[in-house]
XYZ file of C-alpha atoms in Angstrom:
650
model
C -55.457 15.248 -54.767
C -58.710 16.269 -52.963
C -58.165 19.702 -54.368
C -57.656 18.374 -57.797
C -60.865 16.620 -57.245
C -62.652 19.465 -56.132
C -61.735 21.322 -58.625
C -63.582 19.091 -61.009
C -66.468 18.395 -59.628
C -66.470 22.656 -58.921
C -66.123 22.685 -62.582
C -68.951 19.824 -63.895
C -71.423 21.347 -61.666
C -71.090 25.330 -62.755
C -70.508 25.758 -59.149
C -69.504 29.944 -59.455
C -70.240 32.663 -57.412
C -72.640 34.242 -59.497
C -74.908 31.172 -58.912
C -75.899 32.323 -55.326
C -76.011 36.181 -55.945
C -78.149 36.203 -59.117
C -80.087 33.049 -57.533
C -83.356 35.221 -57.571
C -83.256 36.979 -60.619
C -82.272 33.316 -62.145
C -85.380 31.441 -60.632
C -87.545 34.779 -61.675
C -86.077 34.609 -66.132
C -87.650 30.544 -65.288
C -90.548 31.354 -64.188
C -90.825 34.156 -67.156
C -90.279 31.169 -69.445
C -92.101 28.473 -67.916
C -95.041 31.184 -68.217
C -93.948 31.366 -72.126
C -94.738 27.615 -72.784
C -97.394 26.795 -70.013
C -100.108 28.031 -71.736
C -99.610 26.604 -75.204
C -98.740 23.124 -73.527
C -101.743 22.880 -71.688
C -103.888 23.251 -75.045
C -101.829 20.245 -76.124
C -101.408 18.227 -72.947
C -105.724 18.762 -72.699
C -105.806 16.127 -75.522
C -102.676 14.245 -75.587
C -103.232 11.297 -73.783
C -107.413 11.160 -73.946
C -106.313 8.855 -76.913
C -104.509 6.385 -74.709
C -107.615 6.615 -71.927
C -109.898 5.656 -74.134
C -108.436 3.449 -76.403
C -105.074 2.158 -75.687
C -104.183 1.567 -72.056
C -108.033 -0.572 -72.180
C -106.677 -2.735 -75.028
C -103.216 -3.470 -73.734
C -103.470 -3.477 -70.110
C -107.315 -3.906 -69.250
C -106.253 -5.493 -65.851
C -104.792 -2.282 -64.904
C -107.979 0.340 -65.576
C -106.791 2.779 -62.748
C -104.405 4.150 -65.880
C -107.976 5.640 -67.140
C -107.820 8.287 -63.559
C -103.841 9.387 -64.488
C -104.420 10.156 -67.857
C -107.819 11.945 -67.544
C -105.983 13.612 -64.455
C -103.520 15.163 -66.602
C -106.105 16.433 -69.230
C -108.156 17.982 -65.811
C -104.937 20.087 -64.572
C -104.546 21.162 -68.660
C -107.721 22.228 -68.580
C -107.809 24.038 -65.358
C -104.642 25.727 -66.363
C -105.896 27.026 -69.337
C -109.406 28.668 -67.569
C -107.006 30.291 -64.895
C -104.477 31.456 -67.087
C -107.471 33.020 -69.278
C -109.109 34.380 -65.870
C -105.691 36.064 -64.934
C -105.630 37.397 -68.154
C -109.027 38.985 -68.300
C -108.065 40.623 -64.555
C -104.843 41.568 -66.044
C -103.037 39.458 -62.855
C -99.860 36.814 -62.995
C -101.050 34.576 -60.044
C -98.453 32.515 -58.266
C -99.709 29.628 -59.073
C -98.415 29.967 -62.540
C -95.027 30.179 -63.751
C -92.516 27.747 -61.832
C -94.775 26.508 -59.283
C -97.318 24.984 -62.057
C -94.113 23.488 -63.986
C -92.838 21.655 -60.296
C -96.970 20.552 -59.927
C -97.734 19.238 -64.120
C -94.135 17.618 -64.294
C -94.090 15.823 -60.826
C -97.513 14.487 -61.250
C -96.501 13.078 -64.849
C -93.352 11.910 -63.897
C -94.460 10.429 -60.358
C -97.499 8.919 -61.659
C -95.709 7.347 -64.699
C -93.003 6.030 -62.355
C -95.791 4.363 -60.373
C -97.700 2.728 -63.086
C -95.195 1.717 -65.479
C -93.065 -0.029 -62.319
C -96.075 -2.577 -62.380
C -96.177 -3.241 -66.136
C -92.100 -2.942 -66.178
C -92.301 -6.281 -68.250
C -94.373 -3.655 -71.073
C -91.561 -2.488 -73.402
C -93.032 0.086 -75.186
C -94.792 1.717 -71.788
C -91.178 1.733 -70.421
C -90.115 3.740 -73.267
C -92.859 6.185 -72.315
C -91.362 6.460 -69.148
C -88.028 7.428 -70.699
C -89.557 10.213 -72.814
C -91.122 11.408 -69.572
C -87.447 11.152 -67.844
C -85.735 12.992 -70.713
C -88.392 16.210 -71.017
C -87.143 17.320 -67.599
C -83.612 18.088 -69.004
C -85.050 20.576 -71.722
C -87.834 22.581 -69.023
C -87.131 25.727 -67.565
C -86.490 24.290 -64.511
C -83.811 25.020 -61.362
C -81.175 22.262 -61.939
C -81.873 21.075 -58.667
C -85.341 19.895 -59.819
C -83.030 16.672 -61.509
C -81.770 15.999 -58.149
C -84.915 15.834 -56.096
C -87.612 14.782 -58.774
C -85.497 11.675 -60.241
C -84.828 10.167 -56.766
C -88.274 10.326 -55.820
C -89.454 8.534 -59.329
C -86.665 5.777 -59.404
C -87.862 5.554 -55.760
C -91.603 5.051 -56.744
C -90.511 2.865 -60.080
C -88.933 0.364 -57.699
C -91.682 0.490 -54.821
C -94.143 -0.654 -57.263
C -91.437 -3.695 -58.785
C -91.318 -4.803 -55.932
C -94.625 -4.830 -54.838
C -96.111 -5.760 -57.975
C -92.993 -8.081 -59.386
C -93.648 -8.007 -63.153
C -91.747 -10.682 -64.929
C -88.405 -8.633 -65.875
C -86.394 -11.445 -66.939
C -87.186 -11.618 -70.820
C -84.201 -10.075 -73.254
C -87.207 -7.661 -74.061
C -87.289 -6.509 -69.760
C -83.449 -6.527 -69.786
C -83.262 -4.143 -72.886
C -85.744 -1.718 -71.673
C -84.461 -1.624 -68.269
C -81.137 -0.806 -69.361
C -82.267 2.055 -71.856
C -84.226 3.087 -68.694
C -81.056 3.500 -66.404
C -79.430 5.428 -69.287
C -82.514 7.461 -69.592
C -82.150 8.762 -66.208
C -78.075 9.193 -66.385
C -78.769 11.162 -69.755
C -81.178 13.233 -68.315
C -79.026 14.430 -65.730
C -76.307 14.763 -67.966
C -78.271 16.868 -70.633
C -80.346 18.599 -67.868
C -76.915 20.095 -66.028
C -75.044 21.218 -69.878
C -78.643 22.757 -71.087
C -79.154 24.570 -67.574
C -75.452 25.870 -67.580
C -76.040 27.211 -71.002
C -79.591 28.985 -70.082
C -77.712 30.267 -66.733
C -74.807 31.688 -68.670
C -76.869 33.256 -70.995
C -79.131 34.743 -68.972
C -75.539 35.867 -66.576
C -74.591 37.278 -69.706
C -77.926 38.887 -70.645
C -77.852 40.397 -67.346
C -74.501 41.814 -67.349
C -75.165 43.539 -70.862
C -78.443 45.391 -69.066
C -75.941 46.766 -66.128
C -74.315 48.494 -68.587
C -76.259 49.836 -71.290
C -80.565 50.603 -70.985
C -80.853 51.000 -74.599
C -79.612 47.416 -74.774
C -81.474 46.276 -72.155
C -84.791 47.134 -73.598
C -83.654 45.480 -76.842
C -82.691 42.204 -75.200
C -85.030 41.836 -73.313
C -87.492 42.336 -75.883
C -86.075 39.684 -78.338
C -85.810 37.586 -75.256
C -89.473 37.893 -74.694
C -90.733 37.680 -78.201
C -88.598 34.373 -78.948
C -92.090 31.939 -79.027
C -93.399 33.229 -82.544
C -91.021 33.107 -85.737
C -92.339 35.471 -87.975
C -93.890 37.961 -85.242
C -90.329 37.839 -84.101
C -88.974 38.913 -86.619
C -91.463 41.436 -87.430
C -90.786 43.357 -83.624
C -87.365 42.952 -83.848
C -87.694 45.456 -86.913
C -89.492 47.422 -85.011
C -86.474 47.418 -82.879
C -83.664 47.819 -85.265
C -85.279 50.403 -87.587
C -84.999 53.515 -85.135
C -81.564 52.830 -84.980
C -80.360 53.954 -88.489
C -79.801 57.128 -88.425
C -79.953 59.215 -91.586
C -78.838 62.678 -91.466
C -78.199 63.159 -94.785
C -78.791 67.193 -94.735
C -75.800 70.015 -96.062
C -74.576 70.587 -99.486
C -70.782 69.945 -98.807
C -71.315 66.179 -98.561
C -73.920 63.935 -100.713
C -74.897 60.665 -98.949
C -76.391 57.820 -100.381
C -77.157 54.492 -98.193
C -78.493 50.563 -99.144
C -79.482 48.240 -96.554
C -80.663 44.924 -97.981
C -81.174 42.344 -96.106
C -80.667 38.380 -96.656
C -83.508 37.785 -94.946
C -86.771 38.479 -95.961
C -90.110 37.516 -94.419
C -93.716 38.616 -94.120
C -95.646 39.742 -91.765
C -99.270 41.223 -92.101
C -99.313 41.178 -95.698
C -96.217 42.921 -96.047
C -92.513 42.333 -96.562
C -90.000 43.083 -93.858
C -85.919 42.235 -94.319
C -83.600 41.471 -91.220
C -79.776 40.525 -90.948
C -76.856 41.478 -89.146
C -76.123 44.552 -91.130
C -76.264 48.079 -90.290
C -75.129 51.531 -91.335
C -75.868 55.005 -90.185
C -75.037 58.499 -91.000
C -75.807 61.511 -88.454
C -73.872 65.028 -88.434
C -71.666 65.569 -85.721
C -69.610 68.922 -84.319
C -66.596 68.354 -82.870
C -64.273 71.479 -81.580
C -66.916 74.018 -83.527
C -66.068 71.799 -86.834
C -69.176 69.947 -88.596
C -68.355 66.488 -89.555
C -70.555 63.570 -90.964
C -70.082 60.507 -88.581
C -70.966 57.421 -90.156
C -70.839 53.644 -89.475
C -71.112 50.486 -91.664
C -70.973 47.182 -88.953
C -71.765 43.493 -90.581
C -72.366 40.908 -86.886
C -72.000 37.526 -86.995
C -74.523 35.096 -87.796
C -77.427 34.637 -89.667
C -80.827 36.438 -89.731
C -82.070 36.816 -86.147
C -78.597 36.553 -84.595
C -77.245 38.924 -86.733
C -79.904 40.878 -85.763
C -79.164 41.010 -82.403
C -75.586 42.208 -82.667
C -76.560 44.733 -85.262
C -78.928 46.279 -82.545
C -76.347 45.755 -79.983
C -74.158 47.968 -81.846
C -76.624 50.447 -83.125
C -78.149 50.929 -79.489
C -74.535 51.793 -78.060
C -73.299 53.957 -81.166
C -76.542 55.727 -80.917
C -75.967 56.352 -77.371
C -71.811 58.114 -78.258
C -73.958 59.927 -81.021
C -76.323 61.046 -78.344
C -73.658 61.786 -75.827
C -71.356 63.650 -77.589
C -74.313 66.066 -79.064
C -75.755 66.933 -75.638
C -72.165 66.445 -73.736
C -70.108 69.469 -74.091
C -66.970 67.652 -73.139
C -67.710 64.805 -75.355
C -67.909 67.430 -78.187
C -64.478 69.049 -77.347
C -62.431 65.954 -78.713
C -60.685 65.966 -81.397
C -61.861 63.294 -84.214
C -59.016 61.056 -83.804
C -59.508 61.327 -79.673
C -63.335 60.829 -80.509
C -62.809 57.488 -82.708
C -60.460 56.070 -80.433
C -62.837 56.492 -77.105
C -65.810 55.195 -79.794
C -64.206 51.940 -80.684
C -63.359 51.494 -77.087
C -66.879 51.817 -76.081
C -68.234 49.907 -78.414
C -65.263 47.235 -77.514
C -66.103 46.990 -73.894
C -69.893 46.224 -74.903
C -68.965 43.114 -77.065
C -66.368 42.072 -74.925
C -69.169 41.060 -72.464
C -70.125 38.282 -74.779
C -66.935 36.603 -74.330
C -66.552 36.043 -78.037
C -70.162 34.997 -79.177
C -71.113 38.137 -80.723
C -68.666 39.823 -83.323
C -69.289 42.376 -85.401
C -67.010 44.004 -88.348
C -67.142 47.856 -88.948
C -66.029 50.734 -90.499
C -66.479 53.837 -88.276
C -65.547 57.320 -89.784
C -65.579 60.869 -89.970
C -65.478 63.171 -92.723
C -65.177 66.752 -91.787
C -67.083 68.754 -93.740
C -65.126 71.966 -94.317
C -61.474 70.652 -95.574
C -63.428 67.322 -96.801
C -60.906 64.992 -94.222
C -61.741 61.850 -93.983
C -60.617 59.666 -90.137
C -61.570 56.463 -90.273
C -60.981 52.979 -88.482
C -61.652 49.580 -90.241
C -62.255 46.772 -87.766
C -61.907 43.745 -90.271
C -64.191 45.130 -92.538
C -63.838 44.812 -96.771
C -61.421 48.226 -97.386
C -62.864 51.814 -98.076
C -63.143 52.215 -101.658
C -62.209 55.680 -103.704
C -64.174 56.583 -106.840
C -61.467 59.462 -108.440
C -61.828 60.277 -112.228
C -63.984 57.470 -112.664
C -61.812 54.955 -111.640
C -62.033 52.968 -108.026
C -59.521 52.289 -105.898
C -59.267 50.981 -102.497
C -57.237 53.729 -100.310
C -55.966 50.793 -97.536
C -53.100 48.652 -97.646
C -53.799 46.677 -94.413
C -55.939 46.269 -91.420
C -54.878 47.473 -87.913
C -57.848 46.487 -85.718
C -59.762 43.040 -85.226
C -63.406 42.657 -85.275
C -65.637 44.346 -82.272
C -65.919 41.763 -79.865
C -62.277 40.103 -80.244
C -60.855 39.733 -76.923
C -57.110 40.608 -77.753
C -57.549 44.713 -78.372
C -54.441 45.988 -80.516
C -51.998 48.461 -78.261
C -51.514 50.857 -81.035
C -54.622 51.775 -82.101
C -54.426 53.357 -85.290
C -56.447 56.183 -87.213
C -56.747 55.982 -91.111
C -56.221 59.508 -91.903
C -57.395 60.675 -96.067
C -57.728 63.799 -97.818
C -60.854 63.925 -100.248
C -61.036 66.255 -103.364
C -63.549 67.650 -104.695
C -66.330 65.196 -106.747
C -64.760 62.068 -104.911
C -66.846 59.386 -103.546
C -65.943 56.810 -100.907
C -68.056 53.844 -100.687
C -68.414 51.195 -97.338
C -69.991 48.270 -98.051
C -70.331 44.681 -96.212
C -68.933 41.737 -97.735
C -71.978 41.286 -98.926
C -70.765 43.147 -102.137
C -68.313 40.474 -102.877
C -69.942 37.341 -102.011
C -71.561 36.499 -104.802
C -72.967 33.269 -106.104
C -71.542 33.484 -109.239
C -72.817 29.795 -110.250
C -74.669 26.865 -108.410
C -74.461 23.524 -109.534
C -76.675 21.352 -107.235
C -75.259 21.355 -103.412
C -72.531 23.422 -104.350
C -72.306 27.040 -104.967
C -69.406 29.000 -106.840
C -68.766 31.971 -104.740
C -67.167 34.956 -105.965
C -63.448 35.336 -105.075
C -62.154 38.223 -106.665
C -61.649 41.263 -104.382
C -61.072 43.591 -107.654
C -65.002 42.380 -108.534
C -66.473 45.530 -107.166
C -63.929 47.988 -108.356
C -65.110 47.283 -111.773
C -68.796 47.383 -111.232
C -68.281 50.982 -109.641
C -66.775 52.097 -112.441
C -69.545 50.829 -114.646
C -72.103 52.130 -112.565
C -70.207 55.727 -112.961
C -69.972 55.788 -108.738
C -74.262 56.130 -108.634
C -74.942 53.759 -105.496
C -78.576 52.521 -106.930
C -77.150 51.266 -110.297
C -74.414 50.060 -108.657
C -76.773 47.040 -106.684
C -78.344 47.081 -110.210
C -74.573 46.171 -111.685
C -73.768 43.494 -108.690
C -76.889 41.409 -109.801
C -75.754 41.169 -112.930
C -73.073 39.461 -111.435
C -74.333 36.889 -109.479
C -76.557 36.210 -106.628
C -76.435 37.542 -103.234
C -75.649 35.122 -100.229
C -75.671 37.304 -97.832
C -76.774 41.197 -96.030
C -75.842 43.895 -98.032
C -74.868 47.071 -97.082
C -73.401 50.409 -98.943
C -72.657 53.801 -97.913
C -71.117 56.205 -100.140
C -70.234 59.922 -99.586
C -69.307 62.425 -102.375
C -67.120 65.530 -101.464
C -69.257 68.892 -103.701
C -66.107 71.400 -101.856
C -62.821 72.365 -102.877
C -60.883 71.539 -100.073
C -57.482 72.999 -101.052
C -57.151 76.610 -102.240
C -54.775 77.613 -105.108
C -52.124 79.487 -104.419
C -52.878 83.194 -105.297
C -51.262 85.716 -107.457
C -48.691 86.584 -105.154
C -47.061 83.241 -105.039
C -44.727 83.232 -107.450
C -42.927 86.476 -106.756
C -43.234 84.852 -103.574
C -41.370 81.964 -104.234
C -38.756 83.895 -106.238
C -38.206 85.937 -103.344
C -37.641 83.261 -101.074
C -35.387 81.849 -103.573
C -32.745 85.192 -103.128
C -33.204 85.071 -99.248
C -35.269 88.223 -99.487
C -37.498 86.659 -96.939
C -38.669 90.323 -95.571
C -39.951 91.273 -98.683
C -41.397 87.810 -99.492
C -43.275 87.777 -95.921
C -45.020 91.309 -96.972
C -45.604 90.214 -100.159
C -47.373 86.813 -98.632
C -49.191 89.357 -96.183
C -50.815 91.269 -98.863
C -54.253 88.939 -99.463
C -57.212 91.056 -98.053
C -58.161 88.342 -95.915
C -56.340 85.330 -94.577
C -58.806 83.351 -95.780
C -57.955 84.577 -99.357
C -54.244 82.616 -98.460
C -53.561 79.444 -99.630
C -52.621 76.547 -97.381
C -49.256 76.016 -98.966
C -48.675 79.894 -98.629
C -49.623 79.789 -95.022
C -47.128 77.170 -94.224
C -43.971 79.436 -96.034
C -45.477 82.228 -93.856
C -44.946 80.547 -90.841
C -41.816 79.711 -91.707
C -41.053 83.083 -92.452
C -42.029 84.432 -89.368
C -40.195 81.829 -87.744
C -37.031 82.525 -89.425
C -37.477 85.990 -87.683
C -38.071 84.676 -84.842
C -41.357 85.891 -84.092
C -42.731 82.120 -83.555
C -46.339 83.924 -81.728
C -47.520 85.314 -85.469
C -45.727 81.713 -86.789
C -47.995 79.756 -84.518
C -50.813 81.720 -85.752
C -50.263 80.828 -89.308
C -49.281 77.511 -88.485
C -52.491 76.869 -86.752
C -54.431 78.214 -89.597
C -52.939 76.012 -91.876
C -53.754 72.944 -90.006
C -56.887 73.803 -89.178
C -57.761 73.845 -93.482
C -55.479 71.047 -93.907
C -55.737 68.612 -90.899
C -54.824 65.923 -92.654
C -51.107 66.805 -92.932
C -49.907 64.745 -90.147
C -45.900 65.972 -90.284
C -47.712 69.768 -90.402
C -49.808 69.043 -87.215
C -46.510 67.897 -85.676
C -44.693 70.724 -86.807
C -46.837 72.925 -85.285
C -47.294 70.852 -81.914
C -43.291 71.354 -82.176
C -43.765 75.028 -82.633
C -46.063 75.155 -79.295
C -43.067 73.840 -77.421
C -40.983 76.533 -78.181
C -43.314 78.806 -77.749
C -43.558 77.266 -73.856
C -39.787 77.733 -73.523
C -40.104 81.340 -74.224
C -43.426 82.241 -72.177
C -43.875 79.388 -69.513
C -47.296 79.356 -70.462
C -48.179 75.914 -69.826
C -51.336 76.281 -72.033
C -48.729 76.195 -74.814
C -47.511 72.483 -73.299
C -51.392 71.741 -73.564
C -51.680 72.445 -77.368
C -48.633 70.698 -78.071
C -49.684 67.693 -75.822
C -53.012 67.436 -77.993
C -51.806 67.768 -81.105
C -49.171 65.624 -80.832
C -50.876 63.125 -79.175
C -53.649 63.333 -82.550
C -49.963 62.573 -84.240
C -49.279 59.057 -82.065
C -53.574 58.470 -82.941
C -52.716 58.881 -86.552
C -48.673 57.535 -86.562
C -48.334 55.097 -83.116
C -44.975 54.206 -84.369
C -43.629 58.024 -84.891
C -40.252 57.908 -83.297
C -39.959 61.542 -83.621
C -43.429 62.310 -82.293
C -43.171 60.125 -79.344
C -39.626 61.648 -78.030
C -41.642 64.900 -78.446
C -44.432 63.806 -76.676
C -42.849 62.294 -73.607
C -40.969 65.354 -72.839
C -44.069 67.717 -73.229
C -45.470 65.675 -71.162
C -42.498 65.545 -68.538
C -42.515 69.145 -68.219
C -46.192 68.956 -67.897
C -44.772 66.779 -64.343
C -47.433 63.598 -66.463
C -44.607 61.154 -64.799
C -47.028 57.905 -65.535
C -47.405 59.380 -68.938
C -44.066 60.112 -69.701
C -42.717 56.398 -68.576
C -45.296 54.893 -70.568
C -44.167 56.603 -73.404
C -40.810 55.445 -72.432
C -41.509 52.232 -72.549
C -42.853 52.241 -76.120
C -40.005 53.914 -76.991
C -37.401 51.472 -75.675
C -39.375 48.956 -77.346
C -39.408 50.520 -80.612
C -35.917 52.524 -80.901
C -33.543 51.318 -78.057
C -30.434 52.760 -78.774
C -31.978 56.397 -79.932
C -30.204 59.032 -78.535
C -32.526 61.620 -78.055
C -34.411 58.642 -75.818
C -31.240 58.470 -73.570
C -31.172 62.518 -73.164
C -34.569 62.058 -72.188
C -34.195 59.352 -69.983
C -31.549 61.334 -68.388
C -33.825 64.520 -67.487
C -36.156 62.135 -65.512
């Protein structure tokens, strides 16, 4: 039982750990605010009650003229404030004096000195009620909670003193009324005061955790933390902010780039327009394993405007920082792109995690490589990549694998959207923006566009060109929200022909003359001069002869113009195997470990592939590999029997 009740009151009072090791850097983030609001409350508080010293408290209480000294002492510390605050500011100094330590001196001496005098005119209703506005500020200051526990005391203490000394008549229904709304003034305020100081402590825990981990976002909270006291200069350097963070490398013939980034929110700011939302897109090239790629990103956050804002330069900041990495990081740049997706979303996962749910963001995060025109993507709850083919558009997804960034539950097979461009196609990422359009608005209610298929057809009519396309969606309505596009033609032919040799080729092959049609495959001038589909019969060939060294050879030039044949990169992760049982190299176990582990990135539920992979990596001696993989297998395929031969050899 006592348990039971500690555990509650442990729980209504926020009493955590974290509460006595951050208990510095806390009290400093009030001070920083009470700094915010001191100075622009002291030009108000200066002339706030000179009305009431003058005029009011003489007409309604002239027996009681020391009022007249309280109020005019209020407007002196205002005043003094301001002249040292402008003093410390001309020496370029934050004096002590400020901060906290003026918000414990200017609210004790208004809420002490109203306690006094309003306990001897307690029978004044409306004076009462000024006491209960002066009870209820101390919940919304910045202001350690324990400020409720010491400062209320003290003024119920000095309300009651004066009763009793002074005994107004507090026996009318008017007394009775005002007293009450008093005591619930004072059980409010510590109500209100504890929920609004465990929100500010809880977001400032979670402001500081996000700083531990990442500078870039660090500098960016903190600055949006510090600029929160003007709306449209706000807004204004938190552009300043977000801009740098699109990146557009948009350089290269093989791939033509075209971005939009229109913002719901507009606002001006010196004379000029500025847009901000929770949109964001970026393009930058990339090399990965000596191949050029274009790595782009199209994220929407949550929220509105300034919110939005923030998780948009959340995520820009960290992807920025992978970008950054994995150009200077010669280890980051030997992943494949599946591997370097993956360990992207993960990043960018563990970031948004920290907000335990208040900041999510969908995205589509991709790759196109430049040379064989593959495009890897993920979509993370985002509105589906679009084709544009013969001038029609199509989405090329059926379903969506991940949930947004941010989501607590992370999928266990993560899954990479594999796609082979052709030459002259386009695929466009775009925001939901795109589709929801205010088709028609009838007073309060708007009629928002429903229809999924809505921006197929406007691509088509645009003929794929990104700028008429915006031009196309405003024909069909109104926005209602950030847009943003990205599209990215293929100008390469990614597949070659087969050549002139083929067909003999092919007959060969047909009459088991597989000699002859090997030499005749053989006879390009150049491998390169070979077509994908003639390199994969070569390796075949070859290993039909058993010579599975020149096989690999071809097999590995194959994939490496076609990577996005998935059951050819696990043939030849196959073919690696073998090769190990004939040589021992274990670099051969090391090929076939990556590429069939790009297989499992691509296919997680590749029965085939994972038997494969578990024993390369058993005779790699990976034994908390291999039982993982086990695992997942059992779960997937229990009664396969190449799983119980493998289970055996462990």
């Amino acid at each position: 039982m006592y348990q039971h009740f500690q555990t509650i009151v442990s729980r209504f009072f926020d009493l955590i750990p974290e509460r006595n090791i951050y208990n510095l850097e806390y009290c400093k983030e009030l001070d920083r605010q009470a700094r915010i609001i001191q100075f622009p409350g002291s030009l108000i508080g200066s002339i706030a009650l000179l009305g009431f010293a003058f005029d009011t408290d003489a007409k309604l209480h002239p027996e009681f003229p020391e009022m007249f000294y309280f109020r005019i002492g209020f407007t002196i510390l205002c005043v003094f404030y301001i002249f040292l605050n402008l003093f410390n500011q001309s020496r370029n100094i934050q004096s002590r004096l400020e901060g906290l330590t003026w918000g414990y001196v200017v609210y004790g001496y208004v809420l002490f000195t109203t306690s006094f005098f309003t306990g001897r005119i307690a029978d004044d209703a409306p004076y009462v009620s000024g006491l209960q506005m002066v009870v209820i500020i101390l919940s919304f200051l910045p202001l350690p909670r324990k400020t409720l526990f010491i400062y209320y005391p003290i003024s119920i203490f000095l309300f009651l003193t004066t009763v009793i000394i002074y005994k107004p008549n507090l026996n009318t229904p008017a007394t009775d009324y005002s007293m009450q709304n008093l005591i619930l003034s004072y059980i409010l305020g510590v109500f209100s005061g504890l929920i609004i100081e465990r929100y500010r402590f809880h977001s400032f825990l979670n402001h500081l955790r996000i700083t531990k981990k990442n500078e870039e976002v660090t500098k960016a909270a903190e600055a949006l933390q510090a600029l929160k006291s003007q709306q449209d200069g706000d807004y204004f350097l938190t552009t300043l902010l977000f801009d740098p963070l699109i990146g557009k490398e948009l350089d290269g013939n093989a791939v033509t780039i075209d971005t939009v980034l229109n913002q719901y929110k507009k606002f001006h700011f010196r004379n000029k327009e500025y847009q901000l939302g929770g949109d964001y897109l970026s393009v930058y090239n990339l090399i990965l394993q000596g191949k050029r790629y274009k790595a782009f990103l199209n994220g929407d956050a949550m929220g509105k405007s300034i919110q939005g804002a923030g998780g948009a330069i959340v995520l820009g900041a960290v992807y920025n920082s992978i970008i950054i990495r994995s150009k200077m990081d010669p280890t980051s740049s030997n992943r494949s792109p599946e591997r370097w997706l993956h360990d992207c979303y993960l990043d960018l996962q563990k970031i948004f995690e920290t907000f335990d749910g208040a900041m999510l963001v969908s995205a589509v995060i991709g790759l196109l490589e430049e040379s064989t025109g593959t495009l890897y993507f993920i979509n993370l709850e985002h509105p589906w990549v679009i084709l544009y083919r013969d001038a029609k558009a199509s989405f090329i997804e059926e379903e969506i694998h991940y949930y947004k960034l941010g989501v607590m539950e992370v999928p266990s097979n993560r899954f990479i959207s594999i796609f082979q461009m052709k030459k002259g196609d386009k695929i466009f990422c775009g925001s939901d923006g795109k589709d929801d359009l205010v088709i028609s608005h009838s007073g309060k209610y708007r009629d928002i566009n429903e229809d999924q298929n809505l921006i197929l057809d406007c691509i088509e009519k645009s003929n794929g060109e990104l700028q008429k396309l915006v031009s196309v969606l405003e024909t069909k309505g109104k926005y209602s929200d950030d847009l943003s596009l990205i599209s990215l033609e293929y100008n390469l032919e990614a597949i070659s022909k087969p050549g002139k040799f083929w067909k003999d080729a092919k007959r060969l092959i047909k009459e088991r003359q597989n000699a002859k049609a090997l030499e005749l495959l053989l006879s390009y001038p150049s491998a390169l001069d070979t077509s994908i589909l003639e390199l994969k019969f070569i390796t075949k060939l070859y290993e039909k002869e058993g010579d599975l060294l020149k096989a690999m050879e071809y097999a590995s030039l194959a994939l490496e113009n076609f990577p996005s044949d998935t059951s050819w990169m696990f043939h030849t992760s196959v073919l690696y195997k073998r090769l190990y049982s004939i040589y021992k190299s274990q670099s051969f176990l090391f090929e076939s470990q990556e590429l069939s582990e790009r297989v499992r990135l691509r296919q997680p539920n590749n029965i085939r592939n994972l038997i494969h992979l578990a024993d390369v990596c058993r005779l790699l001696g990976d034994k908390d590999r291999t039982n993982y993989l086990v695992q997942a297998l059992k779960k997937l395929s229990p009664e396969n029997k190449k799983l119980e031969e493998l289970i055996r050899l462990l």
